[in-house]
Short mmCIF file of C-alpha atoms in Angstrom, two decimals:
data_model
loop_
_atom_site.label_atom_id
_atom_site.label_comp_id
_atom_site.label_asym_id
_atom_site.label_seq_id
_atom_site.Cartn_x
_atom_site.Cartn_y
_atom_site.Cartn_z
CA THR A 1 -138.85 81.17 30.58
CA ALA A 2 -137.46 80.84 34.22
CA GLY A 3 -134.67 83.09 35.10
CA VAL A 4 -135.30 85.79 31.87
CA LEU A 5 -135.05 89.29 33.70
CA PRO A 6 -137.80 92.01 32.68
CA ASP A 7 -136.25 94.75 30.14
CA THR A 8 -137.02 98.06 28.92
CA ILE A 9 -139.27 96.56 26.57
CA THR A 10 -141.47 94.51 28.69
CA TYR A 11 -141.06 97.50 31.13
CA SER A 12 -142.57 99.98 28.63
CA THR A 13 -145.27 97.70 27.49
CA LEU A 14 -146.48 97.41 30.94
CA ILE A 15 -146.32 101.29 31.31
CA THR A 16 -148.32 101.40 27.67
CA ALA A 17 -150.81 99.01 29.03
CA CYS A 18 -151.69 101.09 32.24
CA ALA A 19 -151.51 104.33 30.33
CA ASN A 20 -154.19 102.50 27.70
CA GLY A 21 -156.32 101.92 30.52
CA GLY A 22 -156.32 105.39 32.13
CA GLN A 23 -154.13 104.17 35.21
CA TRP A 24 -151.72 106.87 35.18
CA GLN A 25 -150.85 105.76 39.18
CA GLU A 26 -150.04 102.24 38.25
CA ALA A 27 -148.05 103.46 35.19
CA VAL A 28 -145.86 105.60 37.76
CA ARG A 29 -145.42 102.65 40.16
CA VAL A 30 -144.27 100.27 37.24
CA PHE A 31 -141.94 102.72 36.31
CA GLU A 32 -140.35 103.33 39.86
CA ASP A 33 -139.89 99.14 39.70
CA MET A 34 -137.91 99.87 36.67
CA GLN A 35 -135.51 102.04 38.24
CA ALA A 36 -135.27 100.14 41.10
CA ALA A 37 -134.42 97.09 39.07
CA GLY A 38 -131.59 98.90 37.30
CA VAL A 39 -133.59 98.88 33.51
CA LEU A 40 -133.00 101.95 31.82
CA PRO A 41 -136.34 103.86 30.26
CA ASP A 42 -136.23 104.88 26.52
CA THR A 43 -138.22 107.31 24.31
CA ILE A 44 -141.40 105.25 24.77
CA THR A 45 -141.33 104.97 28.42
CA TYR A 46 -140.75 108.58 28.96
CA SER A 47 -143.51 109.83 26.11
CA THR A 48 -145.99 107.39 27.70
CA LEU A 49 -145.39 108.75 31.40
CA VAL A 50 -145.86 112.38 29.92
CA GLU A 51 -148.80 111.89 27.99
CA ALA A 52 -150.31 109.53 30.93
CA THR A 53 -150.06 112.00 33.61
CA ALA A 54 -150.63 114.91 31.44
CA ASN A 55 -153.80 113.40 30.45
CA SER A 56 -154.80 112.99 33.67
CA GLY A 57 -154.21 116.77 34.58
CA LYS A 58 -150.83 115.86 36.52
CA MET A 59 -149.10 118.37 34.27
CA ASP A 60 -146.09 119.04 36.70
CA MET A 61 -145.27 115.17 37.14
CA ALA A 62 -145.40 115.26 33.30
CA LEU A 63 -142.99 118.26 33.08
CA GLN A 64 -140.78 116.13 35.58
CA PHE A 65 -140.79 112.91 33.28
CA TYR A 66 -140.12 115.60 30.15
CA ILE A 67 -137.20 117.02 32.37
CA MET A 68 -136.15 113.47 33.03
CA GLY A 69 -136.52 112.11 29.32
CA ALA A 70 -134.52 115.41 28.02
CA GLN A 71 -131.69 114.74 30.76
CA ALA A 72 -131.45 110.81 29.41
CA GLY A 73 -131.18 112.23 25.95
CA CYS A 74 -134.76 110.67 24.79
CA PHE A 75 -136.05 113.68 23.39
CA GLN A 76 -133.33 115.34 21.22
CA ASN A 77 -135.20 117.20 18.93
CA TYR A 78 -136.98 119.13 21.42
CA GLN A 79 -134.57 120.73 23.68
CA LEU A 80 -134.92 120.58 27.76
CA LEU A 81 -135.11 124.56 28.92
CA ASP A 82 -134.13 123.96 32.66
CA ASP A 83 -131.83 125.28 34.70
CA GLN A 84 -130.86 121.56 35.27
CA LEU A 85 -128.99 121.15 31.84
CA PRO A 86 -125.06 121.32 32.21
CA SER A 87 -123.27 124.34 33.01
CA ASN A 88 -121.97 125.56 29.72
CA TYR A 89 -125.51 125.12 28.13
CA VAL A 90 -127.29 127.18 30.66
CA ARG A 91 -124.82 129.74 30.26
CA GLU A 92 -125.75 129.70 26.44
CA VAL A 93 -129.23 129.89 27.16
CA SER A 94 -128.85 132.95 29.51
CA ALA A 95 -127.30 134.58 27.05
CA ALA A 96 -129.45 134.43 24.25
CA VAL A 97 -132.72 134.07 26.88
CA ALA A 98 -133.83 130.99 24.87
CA SER A 99 -132.65 127.40 23.48
CA GLY A 100 -134.17 126.50 20.31
CA ASP A 101 -133.81 128.38 17.16
CA MET A 102 -132.95 132.33 16.88
CA ALA A 103 -133.46 133.94 13.76
CA ARG A 104 -132.44 137.52 12.96
CA THR A 105 -135.03 139.78 10.74
CA GLY A 106 -134.95 143.53 9.70
CA ARG A 107 -137.38 143.54 12.69
CA GLY A 108 -134.87 142.27 15.06
CA VAL A 109 -134.84 138.95 16.32
CA ILE A 110 -137.40 136.50 17.31
CA TYR A 111 -137.52 132.87 19.09
CA ILE A 112 -138.97 130.14 17.10
CA ILE A 113 -140.16 127.10 19.28
CA ASP A 114 -141.45 124.45 16.67
CA LEU A 115 -144.15 122.18 17.96
CA HIS A 116 -145.99 120.53 14.92
CA GLU A 117 -144.29 117.15 15.47
CA LEU A 118 -145.51 116.64 18.88
CA SER A 119 -148.24 115.17 20.40
CA GLU A 120 -151.38 117.33 21.35
CA ILE A 121 -150.18 116.46 24.91
CA GLY A 122 -146.39 116.93 24.14
CA SER A 123 -146.85 120.41 22.76
CA GLN A 124 -148.34 121.35 26.21
CA VAL A 125 -145.98 119.97 28.37
CA CYS A 126 -143.09 121.70 26.53
CA LEU A 127 -145.08 125.03 26.26
CA LEU A 128 -145.20 124.75 29.82
CA SER A 129 -141.35 124.44 29.99
CA LEU A 130 -140.51 127.10 27.79
CA LEU A 131 -142.92 129.24 29.87
CA ARG A 132 -141.24 128.71 33.65
CA HIS A 133 -137.69 129.01 31.45
CA LEU A 134 -138.77 132.32 30.25
CA ARG A 135 -140.16 133.70 33.64
CA ARG A 136 -137.00 132.13 35.16
CA HIS A 137 -134.63 134.45 32.94
CA ARG A 138 -137.32 136.99 32.65
CA GLU A 139 -134.89 139.89 33.46
CA LEU A 140 -132.44 138.72 30.73
CA LEU A 141 -135.46 138.67 28.40
CA ALA A 142 -136.43 141.83 28.97
CA ARG A 143 -132.70 143.12 27.96
CA SER A 144 -132.39 141.04 25.25
CA ASP A 145 -133.03 142.37 21.36
CA ILE A 146 -136.01 139.51 20.81
CA THR A 147 -138.87 140.94 19.55
CA ASN A 148 -141.40 138.14 19.08
CA LEU A 149 -141.74 134.31 20.00
CA HIS A 150 -142.93 132.55 17.05
CA ILE A 151 -144.83 128.98 17.92
CA ILE A 152 -144.59 126.60 14.89
CA THR A 153 -147.88 124.34 15.38
CA GLY A 154 -148.76 123.55 11.43
CA TRP A 155 -151.88 124.60 10.46
CA GLY A 156 -153.17 120.79 9.46
CA LYS A 157 -152.61 120.04 5.88
CA HIS A 158 -152.75 116.63 6.56
CA ALA A 159 -155.34 116.59 9.26
CA GLU A 160 -158.67 115.05 8.54
CA ALA A 161 -160.59 117.95 9.56
CA GLY A 162 -157.79 120.34 7.92
CA VAL A 163 -156.96 121.79 11.45
CA SER A 164 -154.00 121.00 13.36
CA LYS A 165 -154.50 119.25 16.47
CA VAL A 166 -151.56 120.61 17.91
CA ARG A 167 -152.63 124.11 17.17
CA THR A 168 -155.92 123.77 18.90
CA ALA A 169 -154.00 122.10 21.75
CA VAL A 170 -151.78 125.11 22.42
CA GLN A 171 -154.54 127.76 21.48
CA ASN A 172 -156.52 126.30 24.50
CA MET A 173 -153.93 126.02 26.54
CA LEU A 174 -152.87 129.71 26.03
CA GLU A 175 -155.99 131.08 25.90
CA GLU A 176 -158.21 129.04 28.37
CA GLY A 177 -155.80 126.82 30.50
CA LEU A 178 -153.58 129.07 31.97
CA ASP A 179 -154.49 131.36 35.03
CA HIS A 180 -154.19 134.43 32.87
CA PRO A 181 -154.54 133.94 28.94
CA LEU A 182 -151.55 135.05 26.93
CA PRO A 183 -152.38 137.06 23.98
CA LEU A 184 -151.90 135.43 20.36
CA HIS A 185 -151.84 136.42 16.98
CA THR A 186 -151.65 134.64 13.85
CA PRO A 187 -149.86 136.07 10.74
CA GLU A 188 -151.42 136.67 7.55
CA ASN A 189 -149.01 135.01 5.58
CA ASN A 190 -148.60 131.79 7.93
CA PRO A 191 -151.54 130.01 9.26
CA GLY A 192 -149.39 127.32 10.92
CA MET A 193 -147.77 129.55 13.83
CA PHE A 194 -148.85 131.77 16.64
CA LEU A 195 -147.01 135.05 17.37
CA ILE A 196 -146.30 136.79 20.80
CA SER A 197 -144.74 140.07 21.08
CA MET A 198 -142.21 140.63 23.23
CA PRO A 199 -144.05 143.41 25.41
CA ASP A 200 -147.03 141.24 25.90
CA MET A 201 -144.80 138.53 26.75
CA LEU A 202 -143.12 140.27 29.37
CA GLN A 203 -146.43 141.85 30.66
CA TRP A 204 -147.78 138.77 31.20
CA LEU A 205 -144.88 136.93 32.83
CA ASP A 206 -145.05 139.79 35.42
CA ARG A 207 -148.17 138.44 36.74
CA PHE A 208 -146.49 135.41 38.12
CA ASP A 209 -144.08 135.80 41.28
CA SER A 210 -141.90 132.54 40.36
CA PRO A 211 -141.91 129.91 37.53
CA GLU A 212 -143.62 127.56 39.60
CA GLN A 213 -146.94 129.66 39.71
CA ILE A 214 -147.10 129.10 35.93
CA SER A 215 -149.28 126.06 35.90
CA VAL A 216 -152.06 124.64 33.69
CA LYS A 217 -155.60 124.28 34.95
CA GLU A 218 -156.60 120.76 36.06
CA ARG A 219 -159.68 119.99 34.08
CA PRO A 220 -162.09 116.93 34.88
CA ARG A 221 -162.06 114.10 32.78
CA ALA A 222 -165.06 113.15 30.45
#
């Protein structure tokens, strides 16, 4: 109809169509047009852009869209691990060295990040954000009483093959997709979780001079 301007649904539909066609550059261009038109993106918009760019090996760009979506309140279940948060939240994060769920056990404090409801790509982007955050606050992390990092992926109870795709994606990224593999352990009583000891984490973080050096290897598309 003449005179009807495209809205969030229209732009998100176009972005999704571009992403489904493997045209991540075009998806980004439509997003830029959306911004120029003053139309607000929603969760579908940002999620699609994260998936499209990450699937094309552009993890840094995917992380940018993840940050933008988190700042816009579109990823409320997955808190942003970045210094671009409001100052009061950054102080809270810095004090605890992590945003997410903190749990105290008889063996000390553990940090828990739950990825099991994310997509495979979404879990990898979220992990990249986490690892860069931990490198940024490495000295605070070393002085804290955190003993372990727990990464919850689920074990695939409802998966067709009986194996969690998120678990596989996380394992592939941390063991093969980074410049330096990160030692993972699976607790005997919980196959839906990976455990990283704090000494292993600190030693791994010391391999990087800055958070930005932590990146996911770009793999050629099939």
